[in-house]
Structure formats: structure tokens, C-alpha cells
mmCIF file of C-alpha atoms in Angstrom:
data_model
loop_
_atom_site.group_PDB
_atom_site.id
_atom_site.type_symbol
_atom_site.label_atom_id
_atom_site.label_comp_id
_atom_site.label_asym_id
_atom_site.label_seq_id
_atom_site.Cartn_x
_atom_site.Cartn_y
_atom_site.Cartn_z
ATOM 1 C CA UNK A 18 0.250 -0.429 0.139
ATOM 2 C CA UNK A 19 1.112 3.447 -0.557
ATOM 3 C CA UNK A 20 1.373 6.438 2.212
ATOM 4 C CA UNK A 21 0.638 9.792 0.969
ATOM 5 C CA UNK A 22 2.041 12.546 2.540
ATOM 6 C CA UNK A 23 1.269 16.045 1.769
ATOM 7 C CA UNK A 24 3.252 18.687 4.217
ATOM 8 C CA UNK A 25 1.426 22.288 4.230
ATOM 9 C CA UNK A 26 2.485 25.681 5.886
ATOM 10 C CA UNK A 27 -0.149 24.791 8.569
ATOM 11 C CA UNK A 28 -1.189 21.347 8.107
ATOM 12 C CA UNK A 29 0.078 17.882 7.383
ATOM 13 C CA UNK A 30 -1.552 15.258 5.858
ATOM 14 C CA UNK A 31 -1.517 11.364 5.823
ATOM 15 C CA UNK A 32 -3.424 9.641 3.233
ATOM 16 C CA UNK A 33 -3.423 4.865 2.977
ATOM 17 C CA UNK A 34 -3.807 4.357 -0.717
ATOM 18 C CA UNK A 35 -4.733 0.456 -1.172
ATOM 19 C CA UNK A 36 -4.619 1.177 -4.932
ATOM 20 C CA UNK A 37 -8.216 1.836 -5.427
ATOM 21 C CA UNK A 38 -10.179 3.951 -2.790
ATOM 22 C CA UNK A 39 -8.005 6.021 0.026
ATOM 23 C CA UNK A 40 -8.610 3.837 3.121
ATOM 24 C CA UNK A 41 -8.211 6.700 5.664
ATOM 25 C CA UNK A 42 -6.947 10.349 5.531
ATOM 26 C CA UNK A 43 -4.990 11.621 9.238
ATOM 27 C CA UNK A 44 -3.833 15.170 9.738
ATOM 28 C CA UNK A 45 -1.521 16.797 12.134
ATOM 29 C CA UNK A 46 -0.277 20.227 12.684
ATOM 30 C CA UNK A 47 2.878 20.983 10.529
ATOM 31 C CA UNK A 48 5.811 21.142 12.681
ATOM 32 C CA UNK A 49 9.285 21.153 12.121
ATOM 33 C CA UNK A 50 11.238 19.928 15.012
ATOM 34 C CA UNK A 51 8.654 16.661 15.126
ATOM 35 C CA UNK A 52 11.298 13.574 15.257
ATOM 36 C CA UNK A 53 10.627 10.345 12.835
ATOM 37 C CA UNK A 54 9.936 8.398 16.339
ATOM 38 C CA UNK A 55 7.018 11.261 16.891
ATOM 39 C CA UNK A 56 5.871 10.371 13.371
ATOM 40 C CA UNK A 57 5.126 7.104 13.728
ATOM 41 C CA UNK A 58 3.908 6.641 17.755
ATOM 42 C CA UNK A 59 0.838 9.466 16.158
ATOM 43 C CA UNK A 60 0.230 8.145 13.187
ATOM 44 C CA UNK A 61 -0.138 4.237 14.307
ATOM 45 C CA UNK A 62 -2.163 5.204 17.620
ATOM 46 C CA UNK A 63 -4.506 6.807 14.535
ATOM 47 C CA UNK A 64 -4.245 3.545 12.636
ATOM 48 C CA UNK A 65 -4.925 1.744 15.378
ATOM 49 C CA UNK A 66 -8.044 3.602 16.515
ATOM 50 C CA UNK A 67 -9.713 3.228 13.052
ATOM 51 C CA UNK A 68 -9.017 -0.355 12.616
ATOM 52 C CA UNK A 69 -7.073 0.255 9.985
ATOM 53 C CA UNK A 70 -4.523 -2.708 8.805
ATOM 54 C CA UNK A 71 -2.527 -1.494 5.963
ATOM 55 C CA UNK A 72 0.845 -2.980 4.969
ATOM 56 C CA UNK A 73 3.171 0.353 3.955
ATOM 57 C CA UNK A 74 5.212 -0.692 0.827
ATOM 58 C CA UNK A 75 5.959 3.131 -0.619
ATOM 59 C CA UNK A 76 5.986 6.474 0.672
ATOM 60 C CA UNK A 77 5.711 9.858 -1.769
ATOM 61 C CA UNK A 78 5.645 13.262 0.000
ATOM 62 C CA UNK A 79 4.802 16.741 -1.140
ATOM 63 C CA UNK A 80 6.360 18.774 1.039
ATOM 64 C CA UNK A 81 6.247 23.076 0.764
ATOM 65 C CA UNK A 82 7.777 23.042 4.271
ATOM 66 C CA UNK A 83 11.281 21.723 3.260
ATOM 67 C CA UNK A 84 12.976 21.209 6.974
ATOM 68 C CA UNK A 85 10.579 18.490 7.826
ATOM 69 C CA UNK A 86 11.623 16.619 5.094
ATOM 70 C CA UNK A 87 14.467 14.668 6.317
ATOM 71 C CA UNK A 88 12.644 13.290 9.247
ATOM 72 C CA UNK A 89 9.635 12.295 7.094
ATOM 73 C CA UNK A 90 12.529 10.574 5.255
ATOM 74 C CA UNK A 91 13.725 9.308 8.287
ATOM 75 C CA UNK A 92 10.275 7.392 9.341
ATOM 76 C CA UNK A 93 9.720 5.719 6.095
ATOM 77 C CA UNK A 94 13.042 4.177 5.802
ATOM 78 C CA UNK A 95 12.733 3.774 9.880
ATOM 79 C CA UNK A 96 9.340 2.199 9.803
ATOM 80 C CA UNK A 97 7.953 0.728 6.544
ATOM 81 C CA UNK A 98 11.751 0.235 5.157
ATOM 82 C CA UNK A 99 11.272 1.960 1.712
ATOM 83 C CA UNK A 100 12.475 5.045 0.195
ATOM 84 C CA UNK A 101 10.136 7.667 -0.433
ATOM 85 C CA UNK A 102 9.569 9.592 -3.211
ATOM 86 C CA UNK A 103 9.827 13.559 -2.863
ATOM 87 C CA UNK A 104 8.098 15.612 -5.511
ATOM 88 C CA UNK A 105 10.465 18.414 -6.683
ATOM 89 C CA UNK A 106 13.440 16.441 -6.126
ATOM 90 C CA UNK A 107 15.230 15.519 -9.515
ATOM 91 C CA UNK A 108 14.894 11.578 -9.179
ATOM 92 C CA UNK A 109 11.110 11.913 -8.838
ATOM 93 C CA UNK A 110 10.191 11.572 -12.166
ATOM 94 C CA UNK A 111 6.632 14.180 -12.949
ATOM 95 C CA UNK A 112 3.906 12.866 -16.310
ATOM 96 C CA UNK A 113 4.287 16.117 -17.679
ATOM 97 C CA UNK A 114 7.281 19.008 -17.413
ATOM 98 C CA UNK A 115 6.531 22.844 -16.079
ATOM 99 C CA UNK A 116 7.016 25.228 -19.065
ATOM 100 C CA UNK A 117 8.417 27.932 -16.886
ATOM 101 C CA UNK A 118 11.207 30.438 -16.915
ATOM 102 C CA UNK A 119 14.548 28.593 -16.143
ATOM 103 C CA UNK A 120 15.717 28.447 -13.047
ATOM 104 C CA UNK A 121 11.845 28.809 -11.833
ATOM 105 C CA UNK A 122 11.257 26.484 -8.931
ATOM 106 C CA UNK A 123 7.434 25.202 -8.445
ATOM 107 C CA UNK A 124 6.279 24.294 -5.247
ATOM 108 C CA UNK A 125 5.405 20.643 -4.968
ATOM 109 C CA UNK A 126 1.835 21.581 -4.172
ATOM 110 C CA UNK A 127 1.339 23.106 -7.474
ATOM 111 C CA UNK A 128 3.004 20.296 -9.273
ATOM 112 C CA UNK A 129 0.960 17.737 -7.125
ATOM 113 C CA UNK A 130 -2.628 19.752 -7.796
ATOM 114 C CA UNK A 131 -1.553 19.670 -11.701
ATOM 115 C CA UNK A 132 -1.400 16.000 -11.185
ATOM 116 C CA UNK A 133 -4.166 15.218 -9.789
ATOM 117 C CA UNK A 134 -6.058 17.911 -11.778
ATOM 118 C CA UNK A 135 -4.998 16.678 -15.286
ATOM 119 C CA UNK A 136 -5.735 13.096 -14.386
ATOM 120 C CA UNK A 137 -9.536 13.857 -13.601
ATOM 121 C CA UNK A 138 -10.545 16.172 -15.621
ATOM 122 C CA UNK A 139 -7.937 16.989 -18.545
ATOM 123 C CA UNK A 140 -6.092 19.539 -19.987
ATOM 124 C CA UNK A 141 -6.823 24.122 -19.557
ATOM 125 C CA UNK A 142 -7.818 24.204 -16.181
ATOM 126 C CA UNK A 143 -7.179 26.762 -13.660
ATOM 127 C CA UNK A 144 -6.924 25.498 -10.031
ATOM 128 C CA UNK A 145 -7.606 27.520 -7.352
ATOM 129 C CA UNK A 146 -6.601 25.995 -3.891
ATOM 130 C CA UNK A 147 -7.135 27.584 -0.804
ATOM 131 C CA UNK A 148 -4.296 26.930 1.322
ATOM 132 C CA UNK A 149 -2.269 28.866 3.944
ATOM 133 C CA UNK A 150 -1.938 31.178 0.256
ATOM 134 C CA UNK A 151 -4.655 30.788 -2.220
ATOM 135 C CA UNK A 152 -3.051 29.794 -5.481
ATOM 136 C CA UNK A 153 -4.334 30.014 -9.092
ATOM 137 C CA UNK A 154 -2.297 26.890 -11.223
ATOM 138 C CA UNK A 155 -3.036 27.046 -15.083
ATOM 139 C CA UNK A 156 -2.973 23.807 -16.330
ATOM 140 C CA UNK A 157 -2.198 23.242 -20.444
ATOM 141 C CA UNK A 158 -3.779 21.100 -22.892
ATOM 142 C CA UNK A 159 -1.122 18.120 -22.604
ATOM 143 C CA UNK A 160 -1.198 18.764 -18.450
ATOM 144 C CA UNK A 161 1.999 20.809 -18.485
ATOM 145 C CA UNK A 162 1.564 23.226 -15.554
ATOM 146 C CA UNK A 163 2.906 26.474 -17.075
ATOM 147 C CA UNK A 164 2.540 28.897 -14.126
ATOM 148 C CA UNK A 165 -0.316 30.790 -11.797
ATOM 149 C CA UNK A 166 -0.717 33.523 -9.533
ATOM 150 C CA UNK A 167 -0.066 33.841 -5.581
ATOM 151 C CA UNK A 168 -2.527 35.631 -3.044
ATOM 152 C CA UNK A 169 -2.530 35.677 0.319
ATOM 153 C CA UNK A 170 -4.336 32.946 1.827
ATOM 154 C CA UNK A 171 -8.222 33.608 3.503
ATOM 155 C CA UNK A 172 -7.242 33.129 7.110
ATOM 156 C CA UNK A 173 -4.184 34.542 6.699
ATOM 157 C CA UNK A 174 -5.411 38.226 5.661
ATOM 158 C CA UNK A 175 -7.662 37.727 8.379
ATOM 159 C CA UNK A 176 -5.417 37.053 10.841
ATOM 160 C CA UNK A 177 -2.717 39.912 9.597
ATOM 161 C CA UNK A 178 -5.837 42.233 9.261
ATOM 162 C CA UNK A 179 -6.637 41.163 13.350
ATOM 163 C CA UNK A 180 -3.124 41.834 14.402
ATOM 164 C CA UNK A 181 -2.365 44.675 12.684
ATOM 165 C CA UNK A 182 -5.336 46.884 14.123
ATOM 166 C CA UNK A 183 -5.936 46.309 17.788
ATOM 167 C CA UNK A 184 -9.352 47.526 17.728
ATOM 168 C CA UNK A 185 -10.282 44.589 15.076
ATOM 169 C CA UNK A 186 -11.137 40.961 16.641
ATOM 170 C CA UNK A 187 -10.410 37.487 15.428
ATOM 171 C CA UNK A 188 -13.094 36.613 13.338
ATOM 172 C CA UNK A 189 -14.000 33.152 12.168
ATOM 173 C CA UNK A 190 -14.947 33.357 8.191
ATOM 174 C CA UNK A 191 -18.158 33.028 6.503
ATOM 175 C CA UNK A 192 -20.494 33.638 4.222
ATOM 176 C CA UNK A 193 -22.767 36.757 5.962
ATOM 177 C CA UNK A 194 -26.165 37.273 5.668
ATOM 178 C CA UNK A 195 -26.073 40.949 3.794
ATOM 179 C CA UNK A 196 -22.816 42.454 2.440
ATOM 180 C CA UNK A 197 -23.238 45.703 4.638
ATOM 181 C CA UNK A 198 -22.475 44.680 8.083
ATOM 182 C CA UNK A 199 -24.171 46.428 11.468
ATOM 183 C CA UNK A 200 -20.981 45.354 13.651
ATOM 184 C CA UNK A 201 -17.346 44.555 13.589
ATOM 185 C CA UNK A 202 -17.648 41.016 12.854
ATOM 186 C CA UNK A 203 -20.298 41.412 9.803
ATOM 187 C CA UNK A 204 -18.020 43.884 8.654
ATOM 188 C CA UNK A 205 -14.924 42.052 8.319
ATOM 189 C CA UNK A 206 -16.991 38.770 7.495
ATOM 190 C CA UNK A 207 -18.674 40.850 4.564
ATOM 191 C CA UNK A 208 -15.087 41.997 3.532
ATOM 192 C CA UNK A 209 -13.173 39.237 3.359
ATOM 193 C CA UNK A 210 -15.733 37.104 2.146
ATOM 194 C CA UNK A 211 -16.937 39.317 -1.204
ATOM 195 C CA UNK A 212 -13.314 40.508 -0.966
ATOM 196 C CA UNK A 213 -11.890 36.732 -2.176
ATOM 197 C CA UNK A 214 -15.192 35.897 -4.189
ATOM 198 C CA UNK A 215 -14.174 39.516 -6.361
ATOM 199 C CA UNK A 216 -10.330 38.383 -5.954
ATOM 200 C CA UNK A 217 -11.426 34.650 -7.239
ATOM 201 C CA UNK A 218 -13.656 36.051 -10.303
ATOM 202 C CA UNK A 219 -11.156 38.834 -11.699
ATOM 203 C CA UNK A 220 -7.985 36.790 -11.372
ATOM 204 C CA UNK A 221 -9.458 33.901 -13.190
ATOM 205 C CA UNK A 222 -10.896 36.274 -16.274
ATOM 206 C CA UNK A 223 -7.759 37.618 -16.291
ATOM 207 C CA UNK A 224 -6.165 34.384 -17.193
ATOM 208 C CA UNK A 225 -8.670 33.164 -19.527
ATOM 209 C CA UNK A 226 -8.500 36.543 -21.099
ATOM 210 C CA UNK A 227 -4.234 35.987 -21.355
ATOM 211 C CA UNK A 228 -4.744 32.203 -21.909
ATOM 212 C CA UNK A 229 -6.794 32.464 -25.078
ATOM 213 C CA UNK A 230 -9.147 29.352 -24.404
ATOM 214 C CA UNK A 231 -12.216 27.985 -23.107
ATOM 215 C CA UNK A 232 -11.156 26.974 -19.173
ATOM 216 C CA UNK A 233 -12.315 25.120 -16.691
ATOM 217 C CA UNK A 234 -11.906 25.804 -12.545
ATOM 218 C CA UNK A 235 -11.165 23.291 -10.228
ATOM 219 C CA UNK A 236 -11.170 24.446 -6.570
ATOM 220 C CA UNK A 237 -10.095 22.487 -3.567
ATOM 221 C CA UNK A 238 -8.293 23.226 -0.047
ATOM 222 C CA UNK A 239 -10.131 23.657 3.230
ATOM 223 C CA UNK A 240 -11.931 26.777 2.278
ATOM 224 C CA UNK A 241 -12.712 25.742 -1.210
ATOM 225 C CA UNK A 242 -16.635 24.392 -0.154
ATOM 226 C CA UNK A 243 -17.401 27.568 1.474
ATOM 227 C CA UNK A 244 -16.708 29.324 -1.945
ATOM 228 C CA UNK A 245 -17.881 26.727 -4.206
ATOM 229 C CA UNK A 246 -21.046 26.600 -2.874
ATOM 230 C CA UNK A 247 -21.634 30.221 -1.896
ATOM 231 C CA UNK A 248 -20.366 31.927 -5.448
ATOM 232 C CA UNK A 249 -20.382 31.098 -9.058
ATOM 233 C CA UNK A 250 -16.881 30.448 -9.399
ATOM 234 C CA UNK A 251 -16.296 26.900 -9.839
ATOM 235 C CA UNK A 252 -16.732 24.512 -12.294
ATOM 236 C CA UNK A 253 -16.320 21.210 -9.889
ATOM 237 C CA UNK A 254 -15.264 20.687 -6.322
ATOM 238 C CA UNK A 255 -12.072 18.359 -5.560
ATOM 239 C CA UNK A 256 -11.853 17.724 -1.831
ATOM 240 C CA UNK A 257 -8.697 15.380 -1.946
ATOM 241 C CA UNK A 258 -7.193 16.250 -5.066
ATOM 242 C CA UNK A 259 -4.085 16.967 -3.851
ATOM 243 C CA UNK A 260 -3.543 13.025 -2.287
ATOM 244 C CA UNK A 261 -4.810 12.481 -5.990
ATOM 245 C CA UNK A 262 -2.154 13.883 -6.987
ATOM 246 C CA UNK A 263 -0.070 12.512 -5.462
ATOM 247 C CA UNK A 264 -1.001 8.772 -6.436
ATOM 248 C CA UNK A 265 -0.836 9.903 -9.691
ATOM 249 C CA UNK A 266 3.313 10.841 -9.422
ATOM 250 C CA UNK A 267 3.460 7.789 -7.608
ATOM 251 C CA UNK A 268 1.948 5.550 -10.372
ATOM 252 C CA UNK A 269 3.620 7.328 -13.151
ATOM 253 C CA UNK A 270 6.632 6.699 -11.575
ATOM 254 C CA UNK A 271 6.455 3.089 -10.784
ATOM 255 C CA UNK A 272 5.548 2.659 -14.724
ATOM 256 C CA UNK A 273 8.989 4.212 -15.647
ATOM 257 C CA UNK A 274 10.963 2.824 -12.861
ATOM 258 C CA UNK A 275 11.851 5.195 -10.810
ATOM 259 C CA UNK A 276 9.506 3.819 -7.700
#
């Protein structure tokens, strides 16, 4: 079985893939000092709790936090006896080579989202990922990542507003009942929610205009359901797009002799 690990700036996700479906998905906060032993204690406890019997033979890692990769490598080697694939490393093959400026290092999360989205939806896509940052990935007709956009994430914007303005409280993001807020919390929620609706809509329109061909817009990430259900912005929502992309890249490496 395959253990797919996606390490983001805020959370790290472990999913067990049996070749046809994900048996379980586990989440923990991202912490660069967490040791291989600590990962295994947390992982094995939850797997036992859920009654999952998983004989892990392969591990693949995508990480936007370079400092955690070493301990995750040790975790894979020590407890599963395998050398993990790490997306973004030269030895890990990609189904399609990114077409970006020479010397540009594309984030592993964007490569994985591209692979997953193309596998499910084909090409000519915009993938909007609502994570710590809100990213827009442009997937060409042949499945290559050809660029994108990075904007501050929704929760990051809320936190920055709270920290920079002493009189403004920290609030949770939700769709407001009306645009014109009649108290501070409603005003902030309206500004953030409708502000991001406008941001996503305008950026996607500009991408489509520049791309010069019809495109579909796919959403993913923690806050994607809120925006997907509340505004006519997206053609599809993919809850497990990143983890699916990891299985696609792993399969490609297996078929091409690199895993």
C-alpha cells in the first residue's frame, strides 16, 4: 500500500491508498522539529484507533516546508523500510514537465495539484487552492503546469487584519447574510468573503483572457467548499485533489521505473 504525505505550511496530511481508494486520511499540525519517532507514534495510534490494517510498501511526500522532509524520510525508512519519493526532487519523475522560466522552482503542492487535476479533468484548467496562500495553477491542454498566481490566504488575511489593527477582533470566515455589516464582525466577514469572491473571479477572468482558450476552474483546499457553494465561481470542487495527485505521480514513477 501507498502512504501519501502532503506537508503544507499549516497542516500535514497522511492518506493510505490501497490502489483503488483511500482507506483513511489523518491530519496533524506542521512542525519542523517533529521527529520520525513522534510521527510514527501519532500515526500508529490513529491507524489502530480506526482499525486500519495497512501494510505500507511505498511512501510519497510533497512538502512546501523543506525542513520537515528529512524527518519524514527517516520516518519512511525506519518504520516502513522504503525510500520515499519526494516531489520536486530530480529523481522523482513528473508526468509532464512544467513550462516556466528557466531556474524557477515550482512548489511541490502546485505540481501535485496539476497532476491530480489533469488526471480527473483533462487540460485547459485553472486550479484554485484555498490553503495558507490562495494559489491559481494553470494547467495546459497537455497537462503541463505553465504558471499561475499566488495571493495571501483567507485565514492569513484575517490574522494580519487582527494583528495590525488592535481594535479589530479575530473572526471566523463565513458567508455573511448581507453585504452591509451592522457590527464589526459582520463588516470583517463581508469584506473578506466578498473580497475573495471578487479576487477569484477577476483573476480567473484575466487568466482566461490571457490564455486565449476556454478553461474550466477547479477548486480545492480547506475553505473551497464555502466559496464553491456560495458563489458561481467554479466548475468543480475536489476535496482530495492533492492526495490524488500524489497517487498519480507515484503510479507514473512505478510505471517508468523510478519507484
